[in-house]
PDB file of C-alpha atoms in Angstrom:
ATOM      1  CA  MET A   1     -30.913  42.925 -24.053  1.00  0.00           C
ATOM      2  CA  LYS A   2     -29.753  39.338 -23.483  1.00  0.00           C
ATOM      3  CA  LYS A   3     -26.372  40.203 -25.003  1.00  0.00           C
ATOM      4  CA  ILE A   4     -25.927  43.144 -22.626  1.00  0.00           C
ATOM      5  CA  ILE A   5     -26.807  41.033 -19.595  1.00  0.00           C
ATOM      6  CA  ALA A   6     -24.444  38.263 -20.776  1.00  0.00           C
ATOM      7  CA  ALA A   7     -21.645  40.810 -21.322  1.00  0.00           C
ATOM      8  CA  ILE A   8     -22.142  42.322 -17.845  1.00  0.00           C
ATOM      9  CA  PHE A   9     -22.214  38.850 -16.275  1.00  0.00           C
ATOM     10  CA  THR A  10     -19.029  37.852 -18.138  1.00  0.00           C
ATOM     11  CA  LEU A  11     -17.202  41.010 -17.050  1.00  0.00           C
ATOM     12  CA  CYS A  12     -18.223  40.467 -13.425  1.00  0.00           C
ATOM     13  CA  PHE A  13     -17.150  36.827 -13.567  1.00  0.00           C
ATOM     14  CA  ILE A  14     -13.776  37.603 -15.162  1.00  0.00           C
ATOM     15  CA  SER A  15     -13.015  40.254 -12.572  1.00  0.00           C
ATOM     16  CA  GLN A  16     -13.601  37.683  -9.820  1.00  0.00           C
ATOM     17  CA  VAL A  17     -11.136  35.161 -11.275  1.00  0.00           C
ATOM     18  CA  GLN A  18      -7.643  35.641  -9.964  1.00  0.00           C
ATOM     19  CA  ALA A  19      -4.502  34.104 -11.324  1.00  0.00           C
ATOM     20  CA  THR A  20      -2.959  31.589  -8.979  1.00  0.00           C
ATOM     21  CA  GLU A  21       0.810  31.276  -8.972  1.00  0.00           C
ATOM     22  CA  VAL A  22       1.681  27.598  -8.589  1.00  0.00           C
ATOM     23  CA  ALA A  23       5.036  25.856  -8.359  1.00  0.00           C
ATOM     24  CA  VAL A  24       6.301  22.365  -7.632  1.00  0.00           C
ATOM     25  CA  VAL A  25       9.364  21.327  -5.664  1.00  0.00           C
ATOM     26  CA  ASP A  26      11.119  18.110  -4.697  1.00  0.00           C
ATOM     27  CA  PHE A  27      12.033  19.235  -1.191  1.00  0.00           C
ATOM     28  CA  ARG A  28      13.966  16.064  -0.326  1.00  0.00           C
ATOM     29  CA  ALA A  29      16.073  16.252  -3.486  1.00  0.00           C
ATOM     30  CA  ALA A  30      16.803  19.925  -2.887  1.00  0.00           C
ATOM     31  CA  LEU A  31      17.902  19.233   0.694  1.00  0.00           C
ATOM     32  CA  LEU A  32      20.088  16.257  -0.177  1.00  0.00           C
ATOM     33  CA  GLY A  33      21.537  17.951  -3.261  1.00  0.00           C
ATOM     34  CA  SER A  34      22.486  21.131  -1.439  1.00  0.00           C
ATOM     35  CA  ASP A  35      25.990  21.714  -0.100  1.00  0.00           C
ATOM     36  CA  ILE A  36      24.862  21.300   3.505  1.00  0.00           C
ATOM     37  CA  GLY A  37      23.027  18.107   2.561  1.00  0.00           C
ATOM     38  CA  GLN A  38      26.088  16.714   0.801  1.00  0.00           C
ATOM     39  CA  GLU A  39      28.311  17.590   3.759  1.00  0.00           C
ATOM     40  CA  ALA A  40      25.903  16.141   6.317  1.00  0.00           C
ATOM     41  CA  ALA A  41      25.538  12.940   4.253  1.00  0.00           C
ATOM     42  CA  LYS A  42      29.247  12.066   4.302  1.00  0.00           C
ATOM     43  CA  GLU A  43      29.230  10.271   7.655  1.00  0.00           C
ATOM     44  CA  PRO A  44      25.994   8.316   7.032  1.00  0.00           C
ATOM     45  CA  LYS A  45      27.294   7.291   3.604  1.00  0.00           C
ATOM     46  CA  GLN A  46      30.472   5.944   5.210  1.00  0.00           C
ATOM     47  CA  LYS A  47      28.449   3.969   7.771  1.00  0.00           C
ATOM     48  CA  ILE A  48      26.235   2.517   5.038  1.00  0.00           C
ATOM     49  CA  ALA A  49      29.261   1.631   2.892  1.00  0.00           C
ATOM     50  CA  ALA A  50      30.852  -0.203   5.849  1.00  0.00           C
ATOM     51  CA  MET A  51      27.628  -2.118   6.510  1.00  0.00           C
ATOM     52  CA  ASP A  52      27.328  -2.956   2.820  1.00  0.00           C
ATOM     53  CA  ALA A  53      30.915  -4.216   2.665  1.00  0.00           C
ATOM     54  CA  ARG A  54      30.313  -6.481   5.668  1.00  0.00           C
ATOM     55  CA  LEU A  55      27.100  -7.800   4.124  1.00  0.00           C
ATOM     56  CA  LYS A  56      28.853  -8.580   0.837  1.00  0.00           C
ATOM     57  CA  GLN A  57      31.674 -10.329   2.695  1.00  0.00           C
ATOM     58  CA  ASP A  58      29.182 -12.485   4.614  1.00  0.00           C
ATOM     59  CA  GLN A  59      27.266 -13.252   1.407  1.00  0.00           C
ATOM     60  CA  GLU A  60      30.470 -14.367  -0.315  1.00  0.00           C
ATOM     61  CA  ALA A  61      31.360 -16.602   2.640  1.00  0.00           C
ATOM     62  CA  LEU A  62      27.870 -18.088   2.545  1.00  0.00           C
ATOM     63  CA  GLN A  63      28.166 -18.740  -1.189  1.00  0.00           C
ATOM     64  CA  ALA A  64      31.515 -20.461  -0.642  1.00  0.00           C
ATOM     65  CA  THR A  65      29.943 -22.646   2.069  1.00  0.00           C
ATOM     66  CA  ALA A  66      27.054 -23.511  -0.280  1.00  0.00           C
ATOM     67  CA  ASN A  67      29.510 -24.418  -3.043  1.00  0.00           C
ATOM     68  CA  ASP A  68      31.497 -26.599  -0.625  1.00  0.00           C
ATOM     69  CA  LEU A  69      28.328 -28.368   0.462  1.00  0.00           C
ATOM     70  CA  LYS A  70      27.301 -28.981  -3.132  1.00  0.00           C
ATOM     71  CA  ARG A  71      30.769 -30.297  -3.942  1.00  0.00           C
ATOM     72  CA  ASP A  72      30.836 -32.589  -0.903  1.00  0.00           C
ATOM     73  CA  GLU A  73      27.217 -33.729  -1.153  1.00  0.00           C
ATOM     74  CA  LEU A  74      27.998 -37.192  -2.521  1.00  0.00           C
ATOM     75  CA  THR A  75      30.823 -37.895  -0.067  1.00  0.00           C
ATOM     76  CA  LEU A  76      29.003 -36.858   3.123  1.00  0.00           C
ATOM     77  CA  SER A  77      26.762 -39.063   5.187  1.00  0.00           C
ATOM     78  CA  LYS A  78      23.088 -38.191   5.052  1.00  0.00           C
ATOM     79  CA  GLU A  79      23.157 -36.920   8.658  1.00  0.00           C
ATOM     80  CA  GLU A  80      26.243 -34.771   8.092  1.00  0.00           C
ATOM     81  CA  PHE A  81      24.790 -33.383   4.857  1.00  0.00           C
ATOM     82  CA  ASN A  82      21.487 -32.472   6.564  1.00  0.00           C
ATOM     83  CA  LYS A  83      23.376 -30.906   9.475  1.00  0.00           C
ATOM     84  CA  ARG A  84      25.468 -28.715   7.173  1.00  0.00           C
ATOM     85  CA  ARG A  85      22.421 -27.838   5.061  1.00  0.00           C
ATOM     86  CA  GLN A  86      20.603 -26.759   8.233  1.00  0.00           C
ATOM     87  CA  GLN A  87      23.604 -24.604   9.238  1.00  0.00           C
ATOM     88  CA  LEU A  88      23.619 -23.081   5.762  1.00  0.00           C
ATOM     89  CA  ALA A  89      19.900 -22.244   6.037  1.00  0.00           C
ATOM     90  CA  GLU A  90      20.501 -20.614   9.425  1.00  0.00           C
ATOM     91  CA  GLU A  91      23.323 -18.513   7.987  1.00  0.00           C
ATOM     92  CA  GLN A  92      21.090 -17.482   5.077  1.00  0.00           C
ATOM     93  CA  ASN A  93      18.440 -16.337   7.543  1.00  0.00           C
ATOM     94  CA  LYS A  94      21.047 -14.361   9.499  1.00  0.00           C
ATOM     95  CA  ILE A  95      22.209 -12.626   6.332  1.00  0.00           C
ATOM     96  CA  ARG A  96      18.632 -11.802   5.324  1.00  0.00           C
ATOM     97  CA  ALA A  97      18.043 -10.328   8.771  1.00  0.00           C
ATOM     98  CA  MET A  98      21.302  -8.385   8.504  1.00  0.00           C
ATOM     99  CA  ALA A  99      20.253  -6.984   5.114  1.00  0.00           C
ATOM    100  CA  ALA A 100      16.837  -5.957   6.452  1.00  0.00           C
ATOM    101  CA  ASN A 101      18.467  -4.346   9.480  1.00  0.00           C
ATOM    102  CA  MET A 102      20.915  -2.509   7.229  1.00  0.00           C
ATOM    103  CA  GLN A 103      18.069  -1.135   5.103  1.00  0.00           C
ATOM    104  CA  ARG A 104      16.231   0.000   8.231  1.00  0.00           C
ATOM    105  CA  GLN A 105      19.356   1.715   9.595  1.00  0.00           C
ATOM    106  CA  ALA A 106      20.035   3.406   6.256  1.00  0.00           C
ATOM    107  CA  LYS A 107      16.477   4.737   6.176  1.00  0.00           C
ATOM    108  CA  GLU A 108      16.787   6.004   9.757  1.00  0.00           C
ATOM    109  CA  LEU A 109      20.092   7.725   8.946  1.00  0.00           C
ATOM    110  CA  GLU A 110      18.521   9.451   5.943  1.00  0.00           C
ATOM    111  CA  GLN A 111      15.492  10.548   7.964  1.00  0.00           C
ATOM    112  CA  ALA A 112      17.728  11.949  10.708  1.00  0.00           C
ATOM    113  CA  LEU A 113      19.802  13.751   8.091  1.00  0.00           C
ATOM    114  CA  ILE A 114      16.730  15.291   6.447  1.00  0.00           C
ATOM    115  CA  GLN A 115      15.322  16.317   9.833  1.00  0.00           C
ATOM    116  CA  SER A 116      18.555  18.046  10.767  1.00  0.00           C
ATOM    117  CA  ILE A 117      18.658  20.224   7.640  1.00  0.00           C
ATOM    118  CA  THR A 118      14.917  20.757   7.133  1.00  0.00           C
ATOM    119  CA  PRO A 119      14.843  24.123   8.979  1.00  0.00           C
ATOM    120  CA  GLN A 120      17.361  25.614   6.527  1.00  0.00           C
ATOM    121  CA  GLY A 121      15.365  24.238   3.597  1.00  0.00           C
ATOM    122  CA  GLU A 122      12.082  25.564   4.948  1.00  0.00           C
ATOM    123  CA  ALA A 123      13.569  29.034   5.450  1.00  0.00           C
ATOM    124  CA  ALA A 124      14.903  29.065   1.893  1.00  0.00           C
ATOM    125  CA  LEU A 125      11.554  27.839   0.532  1.00  0.00           C
ATOM    126  CA  LYS A 126       9.639  30.529   2.430  1.00  0.00           C
ATOM    127  CA  ALA A 127      11.959  33.176   0.984  1.00  0.00           C
ATOM    128  CA  LEU A 128      11.368  31.847  -2.552  1.00  0.00           C
ATOM    129  CA  ILE A 129       7.610  31.811  -2.003  1.00  0.00           C
ATOM    130  CA  GLU A 130       7.648  35.431  -0.891  1.00  0.00           C
ATOM    131  CA  GLU A 131       9.980  36.546  -3.708  1.00  0.00           C
ATOM    132  CA  ARG A 132       7.893  34.905  -6.413  1.00  0.00           C
ATOM    133  CA  GLY A 133       4.533  35.679  -4.834  1.00  0.00           C
ATOM    134  CA  LEU A 134       3.462  32.051  -4.978  1.00  0.00           C
ATOM    135  CA  ASP A 135      -0.011  31.040  -3.861  1.00  0.00           C
ATOM    136  CA  LEU A 136       0.564  27.281  -3.941  1.00  0.00           C
ATOM    137  CA  VAL A 137       3.613  25.007  -3.824  1.00  0.00           C
ATOM    138  CA  LEU A 138       3.112  21.297  -4.437  1.00  0.00           C
ATOM    139  CA  ASN A 139       5.375  18.332  -3.881  1.00  0.00           C
ATOM    140  CA  ARG A 140       6.706  17.368  -7.321  1.00  0.00           C
ATOM    141  CA  GLN A 141       5.838  13.697  -6.762  1.00  0.00           C
ATOM    142  CA  LEU A 142       2.175  14.617  -6.309  1.00  0.00           C
ATOM    143  CA  SER A 143       1.843  16.462  -9.598  1.00  0.00           C
ATOM    144  CA  LEU A 144       1.032  14.698 -12.842  1.00  0.00           C
ATOM    145  CA  PHE A 145       2.637  17.384 -14.956  1.00  0.00           C
ATOM    146  CA  ALA A 146       4.627  20.501 -14.232  1.00  0.00           C
ATOM    147  CA  ASP A 147       6.314  22.789 -16.690  1.00  0.00           C
ATOM    148  CA  ALA A 148      10.059  23.086 -16.119  1.00  0.00           C
ATOM    149  CA  GLU A 149       9.563  26.743 -15.206  1.00  0.00           C
ATOM    150  CA  ALA A 150       7.189  25.713 -12.411  1.00  0.00           C
ATOM    151  CA  ASP A 151       9.759  23.372 -10.808  1.00  0.00           C
ATOM    152  CA  LEU A 152      11.645  25.183  -8.051  1.00  0.00           C
ATOM    153  CA  THR A 153      13.858  22.277  -6.967  1.00  0.00           C
ATOM    154  CA  ASN A 154      17.123  23.563  -8.467  1.00  0.00           C
ATOM    155  CA  GLU A 155      16.364  27.122  -7.456  1.00  0.00           C
ATOM    156  CA  LEU A 156      15.624  25.970  -3.898  1.00  0.00           C
ATOM    157  CA  MET A 157      18.896  24.012  -3.811  1.00  0.00           C
ATOM    158  CA  GLN A 158      20.802  27.116  -4.935  1.00  0.00           C
ATOM    159  CA  ARG A 159      18.987  29.228  -2.360  1.00  0.00           C
ATOM    160  CA  ILE A 160      19.885  26.790   0.428  1.00  0.00           C
ATOM    161  CA  ASN A 161      23.519  26.938  -0.674  1.00  0.00           C
ATOM    162  CA  LYS A 162      23.449  30.727  -0.800  1.00  0.00           C
ATOM    163  CA  ASP A 163      21.791  31.147   2.613  1.00  0.00           C
ATOM    164  CA  ASN A 164      24.062  28.673   4.414  1.00  0.00           C
TER     165      ASN A 164
END
């Protein structure tokens, strides 16, 4: 009798369990890797490259000034040496601030870029979810492990390219 009850309970329990279709996606990578993402990123990349070139130029000038100060250290008066060292420290602070500002601007440019193409990515993702009958889609960075077949990033990128 116990075996019959256990069998009935098991059958009832198994019928209640439903398979859940799960996938992972790196939405940011799919957006930026798509054709529209690559096209939209051209101008921001040029702006960042120009800022980077200016930063490198200023860093090289600062290094040359530091080398000159080191070379002239023994021939300068103590007051003149301290004055030039203070100017060098001020220039270093300016360059650090410039680098921080450049990083902030680069991040803002990327965020604006992603915001501008997110609607196309969301539409493509919704279409993939419906086609595959997915119950759950997770951000790839949040998952500890995902089988390659569960990763929709490349498929989403291709879908974005196809739809746009």
